[in-house]
């Protein structure tokens, strides 16, 4: 069984379709990835089918469509118990969605399931991802618990298995746990993360980390260096698809405004501010639209539950009415028979009457 799990993991890592989808997701080309997935879903529900469906759940999560991602991921989760690696990966993706929706109990639950499967089948190549997810959970929900040992183990295994994305996230997590005034230490980790993201052409990741690096330099009063990095953040943020640009460009342009103001470049600062404000408003509108979609989906789900409850009660009421009607009919028939029997005993049969006459 362990051999089968490891062999399937090797196969999927070598699969060109899977790699193509992963590259699209790295570049934040989520709609393209979803199209490729839907076009290539096989009719047979085998390993490849569930692997592509897992990618679909991941893509929906990247779009912030959590209410759409969860049913897809749960479908994979419930159907892949015999595929150890796929099951573990799905559990970690479910943990990420619950992390993003602020549900620590569910995060911990799915991470526990993932860890159990990883340890049972010696899936060492999945340990870096688990260490990242668990470290992220601790950083957000249990800040008093140290995460350094998990990051060290994760880094060692990520290098062994060439897990570049996990390396980038490990550097970011290290930076996040440094003291707030350690701008130099954070800068070192941010730039290491940028180098890892650049290996997989993750433009959104590069944009975000260049922004954080620029912010560290700004707090160190290095405005020239900060401007250099913020321009890099804007450049790579501009490479993501149109529907995601506002998310990656709002903060960089607003930080650029502050940098230019510090340099006394008021006209350029005003231009940057207008750009930043416009992108910030667009990003806010997109987030609100997603929230409305989430609320609508939740409302529809609750509405459907309510409809089902009403239908159930109607059915129960109908069955009860039918039962009572049947009981009433049986009672009436029983009483009629009893009454007929009583009448017979009070009135002798006709031949006896004739005899008595």
Short mmCIF file of C-alpha atoms in Angstrom, two decimals:
data_model
loop_
_atom_site.label_atom_id
_atom_site.label_comp_id
_atom_site.label_asym_id
_atom_site.label_seq_id
_atom_site.Cartn_x
_atom_site.Cartn_y
_atom_site.Cartn_z
CA UNK A 1 0.00 0.00 0.00
CA UNK A 2 2.85 2.39 0.90
CA UNK A 3 4.56 1.57 -2.37
CA UNK A 4 1.37 2.37 -4.30
CA UNK A 5 1.01 5.73 -2.56
CA UNK A 6 4.63 6.69 -3.27
CA UNK A 7 4.39 5.52 -6.88
CA UNK A 8 1.21 7.57 -7.48
CA UNK A 9 2.89 10.60 -5.94
CA UNK A 10 5.85 10.15 -8.30
CA UNK A 11 3.50 9.81 -11.29
CA UNK A 12 1.55 12.96 -10.51
CA UNK A 13 4.73 14.97 -9.98
CA UNK A 14 5.87 13.94 -13.46
CA UNK A 15 2.47 14.56 -15.09
CA UNK A 16 2.76 17.42 -17.64
CA UNK A 17 -0.91 18.39 -17.28
CA UNK A 18 -0.60 18.71 -13.50
CA UNK A 19 2.61 20.72 -13.87
CA UNK A 20 0.95 23.00 -16.44
CA UNK A 21 -1.99 23.70 -14.11
CA UNK A 22 0.41 24.36 -11.24
CA UNK A 23 2.36 26.88 -13.33
CA UNK A 24 -0.89 28.67 -14.24
CA UNK A 25 -1.78 28.90 -10.57
CA UNK A 26 1.71 30.19 -9.73
CA UNK A 27 1.11 33.01 -12.21
CA UNK A 28 -2.33 33.70 -10.73
CA UNK A 29 -3.90 32.69 -14.06
CA UNK A 30 -6.76 31.07 -12.16
CA UNK A 31 -9.45 31.28 -14.86
CA UNK A 32 -7.13 29.64 -17.39
CA UNK A 33 -6.33 26.89 -14.87
CA UNK A 34 -10.03 26.25 -14.23
CA UNK A 35 -10.68 26.03 -17.96
CA UNK A 36 -7.86 23.51 -18.44
CA UNK A 37 -9.13 21.43 -15.52
CA UNK A 38 -12.74 21.34 -16.77
CA UNK A 39 -11.62 20.45 -20.29
CA UNK A 40 -9.46 17.56 -19.09
CA UNK A 41 -11.59 15.97 -16.38
CA UNK A 42 -11.90 12.29 -17.35
CA UNK A 43 -15.23 10.50 -17.17
CA UNK A 44 -13.75 7.83 -14.94
CA UNK A 45 -13.40 8.81 -11.30
CA UNK A 46 -9.88 7.54 -10.77
CA UNK A 47 -6.68 9.03 -9.34
CA UNK A 48 -6.23 11.61 -12.15
CA UNK A 49 -9.86 12.72 -11.85
CA UNK A 50 -9.53 13.41 -8.13
CA UNK A 51 -6.13 15.07 -8.61
CA UNK A 52 -7.61 17.51 -11.13
CA UNK A 53 -10.59 18.14 -8.87
CA UNK A 54 -8.17 18.97 -6.04
CA UNK A 55 -6.51 21.50 -8.37
CA UNK A 56 -9.96 22.96 -9.06
CA UNK A 57 -10.56 23.41 -5.33
CA UNK A 58 -7.17 25.08 -5.00
CA UNK A 59 -7.94 27.41 -7.92
CA UNK A 60 -11.29 28.43 -6.41
CA UNK A 61 -9.56 29.10 -3.11
CA UNK A 62 -7.06 31.38 -4.86
CA UNK A 63 -9.99 33.36 -6.28
CA UNK A 64 -11.41 33.75 -2.79
CA UNK A 65 -14.44 31.61 -3.71
CA UNK A 66 -14.38 29.68 -0.45
CA UNK A 67 -18.02 28.55 -0.53
CA UNK A 68 -17.37 27.05 -3.99
CA UNK A 69 -13.99 25.57 -3.06
CA UNK A 70 -15.18 23.71 0.06
CA UNK A 71 -17.74 21.39 -1.64
CA UNK A 72 -15.18 20.46 -4.31
CA UNK A 73 -12.48 19.77 -1.72
CA UNK A 74 -14.88 17.78 0.46
CA UNK A 75 -15.83 15.66 -2.56
CA UNK A 76 -12.15 14.79 -3.05
CA UNK A 77 -11.62 14.31 0.70
CA UNK A 78 -14.48 11.80 0.94
CA UNK A 79 -13.38 9.86 -2.15
CA UNK A 80 -9.61 9.51 -1.80
CA UNK A 81 -9.13 7.46 1.34
CA UNK A 82 -7.33 4.81 -0.73
CA UNK A 83 -4.94 7.43 -2.21
CA UNK A 84 -2.80 8.42 0.77
CA UNK A 85 -0.91 11.32 -0.85
CA UNK A 86 -4.03 12.82 -2.43
CA UNK A 87 -5.97 12.51 0.81
CA UNK A 88 -3.20 14.25 2.78
CA UNK A 89 -2.89 17.07 0.24
CA UNK A 90 -6.66 17.61 0.24
CA UNK A 91 -6.68 17.80 4.03
CA UNK A 92 -3.97 20.47 3.90
CA UNK A 93 -5.88 22.46 1.29
CA UNK A 94 -9.01 22.25 3.46
CA UNK A 95 -6.92 23.45 6.40
CA UNK A 96 -5.77 26.45 4.33
CA UNK A 97 -9.34 27.39 3.38
CA UNK A 98 -10.39 27.23 7.03
CA UNK A 99 -7.34 29.28 8.00
CA UNK A 100 -8.35 31.96 5.52
CA UNK A 101 -11.92 31.92 6.88
CA UNK A 102 -10.73 32.07 10.50
CA UNK A 103 -11.82 28.64 11.70
CA UNK A 104 -8.93 27.34 13.88
CA UNK A 105 -10.74 24.22 15.11
CA UNK A 106 -11.23 23.00 11.54
CA UNK A 107 -7.67 23.94 10.59
CA UNK A 108 -6.28 21.81 13.40
CA UNK A 109 -8.65 18.93 12.58
CA UNK A 110 -7.58 18.65 8.94
CA UNK A 111 -3.91 19.15 9.72
CA UNK A 112 -4.13 16.27 12.21
CA UNK A 113 -5.64 14.04 9.50
CA UNK A 114 -2.94 15.08 7.02
CA UNK A 115 -0.14 14.41 9.51
CA UNK A 116 -1.52 10.97 10.38
CA UNK A 117 -1.59 9.93 6.73
CA UNK A 118 1.86 11.39 6.00
CA UNK A 119 3.39 9.49 8.91
CA UNK A 120 1.54 6.24 8.18
CA UNK A 121 2.76 6.13 4.57
CA UNK A 122 6.14 7.88 5.02
CA UNK A 123 5.20 10.65 2.59
CA UNK A 124 8.27 12.74 3.34
CA UNK A 125 7.88 14.89 0.22
CA UNK A 126 4.62 16.25 1.68
CA UNK A 127 6.16 17.15 5.04
CA UNK A 128 7.40 20.60 3.91
CA UNK A 129 3.86 21.60 2.97
CA UNK A 130 2.54 20.24 6.26
CA UNK A 131 5.20 22.12 8.25
CA UNK A 132 4.30 25.35 6.44
CA UNK A 133 0.58 24.91 7.08
CA UNK A 134 1.09 23.96 10.74
CA UNK A 135 3.55 26.81 11.31
CA UNK A 136 1.07 29.22 9.74
CA UNK A 137 -1.66 27.88 12.03
CA UNK A 138 0.54 28.43 15.09
CA UNK A 139 1.57 31.92 13.95
CA UNK A 140 -2.04 33.04 13.57
CA UNK A 141 -3.96 31.13 16.25
CA UNK A 142 -1.38 30.05 18.87
CA UNK A 143 1.23 32.80 18.80
CA UNK A 144 2.86 31.70 22.07
CA UNK A 145 3.98 28.37 20.54
CA UNK A 146 7.41 28.51 18.82
CA UNK A 147 7.52 27.49 15.16
CA UNK A 148 11.27 27.51 14.50
CA UNK A 149 11.71 23.73 14.75
CA UNK A 150 8.93 23.15 12.20
CA UNK A 151 10.44 25.69 9.84
CA UNK A 152 13.92 24.16 10.16
CA UNK A 153 12.63 20.67 9.38
CA UNK A 154 10.47 22.07 6.58
CA UNK A 155 13.42 23.90 5.02
CA UNK A 156 15.63 20.81 5.15
CA UNK A 157 13.02 18.63 3.43
CA UNK A 158 11.96 21.37 1.00
CA UNK A 159 15.55 21.60 -0.24
CA UNK A 160 15.77 17.81 -0.47
CA UNK A 161 12.60 17.52 -2.57
CA UNK A 162 13.04 20.83 -4.42
CA UNK A 163 9.85 22.34 -2.97
CA UNK A 164 10.45 25.92 -4.07
CA UNK A 165 7.03 27.31 -3.15
CA UNK A 166 7.31 25.91 0.36
CA UNK A 167 10.78 27.45 0.69
CA UNK A 168 9.35 30.86 -0.20
CA UNK A 169 6.62 30.48 2.42
CA UNK A 170 9.10 29.33 5.07
CA UNK A 171 11.17 32.50 4.61
CA UNK A 172 8.02 34.61 4.86
CA UNK A 173 6.93 32.85 8.04
CA UNK A 174 10.37 33.40 9.56
CA UNK A 175 10.13 37.10 8.79
CA UNK A 176 6.66 37.30 10.34
CA UNK A 177 7.90 35.88 13.65
CA UNK A 178 10.81 38.32 13.98
CA UNK A 179 10.39 41.32 16.33
CA UNK A 180 8.56 44.21 14.70
CA UNK A 181 11.60 46.48 14.93
CA UNK A 182 14.00 43.96 13.33
CA UNK A 183 13.64 45.51 9.87
CA UNK A 184 17.04 44.28 8.68
CA UNK A 185 16.30 40.66 9.68
CA UNK A 186 12.91 40.80 8.00
CA UNK A 187 14.41 42.28 4.84
CA UNK A 188 16.84 39.35 4.58
CA UNK A 189 14.01 36.81 4.81
CA UNK A 190 11.79 38.73 2.37
CA UNK A 191 14.51 38.84 -0.29
CA UNK A 192 15.21 35.11 0.18
CA UNK A 193 11.49 34.50 -0.35
CA UNK A 194 11.54 36.62 -3.53
CA UNK A 195 14.37 34.51 -4.94
CA UNK A 196 12.37 31.33 -4.33
CA UNK A 197 9.22 32.76 -5.91
CA UNK A 198 11.23 33.87 -8.95
CA UNK A 199 12.25 30.25 -9.62
CA UNK A 200 8.62 29.31 -10.27
CA UNK A 201 7.57 32.64 -11.83
CA UNK A 202 5.06 33.30 -9.07
CA UNK A 203 4.47 36.94 -9.98
CA UNK A 204 1.95 37.60 -7.24
CA UNK A 205 4.30 36.16 -4.65
CA UNK A 206 7.21 38.22 -5.98
CA UNK A 207 5.09 41.38 -5.98
CA UNK A 208 3.95 40.83 -2.38
CA UNK A 209 7.45 40.12 -1.10
CA UNK A 210 9.04 43.05 -2.95
CA UNK A 211 6.38 45.23 -1.30
CA UNK A 212 7.30 43.89 2.15
CA UNK A 213 11.01 44.40 1.42
CA UNK A 214 10.30 48.01 0.33
CA UNK A 215 8.31 48.62 3.50
CA UNK A 216 11.21 47.37 5.65
CA UNK A 217 13.62 49.73 3.89
CA UNK A 218 11.13 52.60 4.25
CA UNK A 219 11.05 52.00 8.01
CA UNK A 220 14.86 52.05 7.95
CA UNK A 221 14.67 55.49 6.23
CA UNK A 222 16.33 54.09 3.08
CA UNK A 223 13.97 55.80 0.64
CA UNK A 224 16.04 55.22 -2.49
CA UNK A 225 16.27 51.47 -1.80
CA UNK A 226 12.60 51.36 -0.86
CA UNK A 227 11.62 53.07 -4.13
CA UNK A 228 13.65 50.52 -6.10
CA UNK A 229 11.86 47.58 -4.50
CA UNK A 230 8.42 49.15 -4.68
CA UNK A 231 8.85 49.65 -8.42
CA UNK A 232 9.70 45.93 -8.66
CA UNK A 233 6.55 45.13 -6.69
CA UNK A 234 4.49 47.21 -9.14
CA UNK A 235 6.20 45.63 -12.16
CA UNK A 236 5.47 42.03 -11.10
CA UNK A 237 2.01 42.93 -9.78
CA UNK A 238 1.20 44.26 -13.25
CA UNK A 239 1.95 40.83 -14.74
CA UNK A 240 -0.94 39.07 -13.00
CA UNK A 241 -4.32 38.77 -14.81
CA UNK A 242 -6.50 41.87 -14.97
CA UNK A 243 -9.04 40.66 -12.43
CA UNK A 244 -6.30 40.33 -9.77
CA UNK A 245 -4.18 43.41 -10.53
CA UNK A 246 -5.93 45.69 -8.05
CA UNK A 247 -5.15 43.29 -5.21
CA UNK A 248 -1.42 43.39 -5.95
CA UNK A 249 -1.04 47.07 -6.87
CA UNK A 250 -3.09 48.99 -4.28
CA UNK A 251 -0.60 48.79 -1.38
CA UNK A 252 2.54 49.25 -3.51
CA UNK A 253 1.24 52.48 -5.07
CA UNK A 254 0.15 53.83 -1.67
CA UNK A 255 3.58 53.02 -0.21
CA UNK A 256 5.19 54.65 -3.23
CA UNK A 257 3.19 57.78 -2.40
CA UNK A 258 4.77 57.91 1.06
CA UNK A 259 8.27 57.31 -0.34
CA UNK A 260 7.93 60.12 -2.90
CA UNK A 261 6.57 62.47 -0.25
CA UNK A 262 9.63 61.76 1.90
CA UNK A 263 11.79 62.61 -1.11
CA UNK A 264 9.91 65.86 -1.65
CA UNK A 265 8.45 64.79 -5.00
CA UNK A 266 4.91 66.08 -4.51
CA UNK A 267 3.70 65.87 -8.13
CA UNK A 268 4.86 62.28 -8.54
CA UNK A 269 3.42 61.44 -5.12
CA UNK A 270 0.01 62.76 -6.20
CA UNK A 271 0.07 60.59 -9.33
CA UNK A 272 1.00 57.52 -7.25
CA UNK A 273 -1.72 58.33 -4.72
CA UNK A 274 -4.39 58.53 -7.41
CA UNK A 275 -3.27 55.16 -8.78
CA UNK A 276 -3.15 53.60 -5.32
CA UNK A 277 -6.56 54.97 -4.32
CA UNK A 278 -8.13 53.75 -7.54
CA UNK A 279 -6.69 50.23 -7.14
CA UNK A 280 -7.61 50.17 -3.42
CA UNK A 281 -11.22 51.06 -4.23
CA UNK A 282 -11.36 48.42 -6.96
CA UNK A 283 -9.85 45.81 -4.64
CA UNK A 284 -12.36 46.69 -1.93
CA UNK A 285 -15.24 46.38 -4.41
CA UNK A 286 -13.94 42.97 -5.50
CA UNK A 287 -13.70 41.80 -1.90
CA UNK A 288 -17.17 43.06 -1.11
CA UNK A 289 -18.49 41.34 -4.23
CA UNK A 290 -16.90 38.08 -3.06
CA UNK A 291 -18.37 38.55 0.41
CA UNK A 292 -21.81 39.13 -1.09
CA UNK A 293 -21.35 35.99 -3.20
CA UNK A 294 -20.32 34.06 -0.08
CA UNK A 295 -23.31 35.40 1.86
CA UNK A 296 -25.64 34.65 -1.03
CA UNK A 297 -24.29 31.10 -1.24
CA UNK A 298 -24.70 30.69 2.52
CA UNK A 299 -28.20 32.16 2.33
CA UNK A 300 -29.13 29.84 -0.52
CA UNK A 301 -27.73 26.90 1.42
CA UNK A 302 -29.71 27.88 4.52
CA UNK A 303 -32.76 28.54 2.37
CA UNK A 304 -32.42 25.08 0.84
CA UNK A 305 -32.06 23.57 4.30
CA UNK A 306 -35.17 25.43 5.40
CA UNK A 307 -37.05 24.23 2.32
CA UNK A 308 -35.97 20.67 3.05
CA UNK A 309 -37.05 21.04 6.67
CA UNK A 310 -40.44 22.33 5.55
CA UNK A 311 -40.78 19.49 3.04
CA UNK A 312 -39.84 16.99 5.74
CA UNK A 313 -42.44 18.35 8.12
CA UNK A 314 -45.06 18.39 5.35
CA UNK A 315 -44.22 14.76 4.60
CA UNK A 316 -44.40 13.85 8.29
CA UNK A 317 -47.69 15.74 8.60
CA UNK A 318 -49.09 14.00 5.52
CA UNK A 319 -48.06 10.57 6.81
CA UNK A 320 -49.52 11.38 10.22
CA UNK A 321 -52.80 12.55 8.63
CA UNK A 322 -52.86 9.40 6.51
CA UNK A 323 -52.22 7.26 9.58
CA UNK A 324 -54.97 9.02 11.55
CA UNK A 325 -57.37 8.68 8.61
CA UNK A 326 -56.56 5.00 8.33
CA UNK A 327 -56.98 4.54 12.07
CA UNK A 328 -60.30 6.38 11.94
CA UNK A 329 -61.53 4.20 9.04
CA UNK A 330 -60.48 1.03 10.88
CA UNK A 331 -62.17 2.26 14.05
CA UNK A 332 -65.38 3.08 12.16
CA UNK A 333 -65.35 -0.35 10.48
CA UNK A 334 -64.67 -2.05 13.79
CA UNK A 335 -67.48 -0.14 15.46
CA UNK A 336 -69.81 -0.92 12.55
CA UNK A 337 -69.10 -4.65 12.89
CA UNK A 338 -69.62 -4.46 16.64
CA UNK A 339 -72.91 -2.59 16.17
CA UNK A 340 -74.07 -5.11 13.58
CA UNK A 341 -73.22 -7.94 15.94
CA UNK A 342 -75.19 -6.28 18.73
CA UNK A 343 -78.20 -5.76 16.43
CA UNK A 344 -78.11 -9.42 15.40
CA UNK A 345 -78.26 -10.52 19.00
CA UNK A 346 -81.21 -8.22 19.74
CA UNK A 347 -83.18 -9.22 16.58
CA UNK A 348 -83.46 -13.04 15.95
CA UNK A 349 -83.08 -14.31 12.42
CA UNK A 350 -86.18 -14.07 10.18
CA UNK A 351 -86.95 -17.82 10.15
CA UNK A 352 -87.40 -17.75 13.95
CA UNK A 353 -89.78 -14.85 13.63
CA UNK A 354 -91.89 -16.74 11.17
CA UNK A 355 -92.01 -19.72 13.49
CA UNK A 356 -93.15 -17.61 16.40
CA UNK A 357 -95.96 -16.14 14.34
#
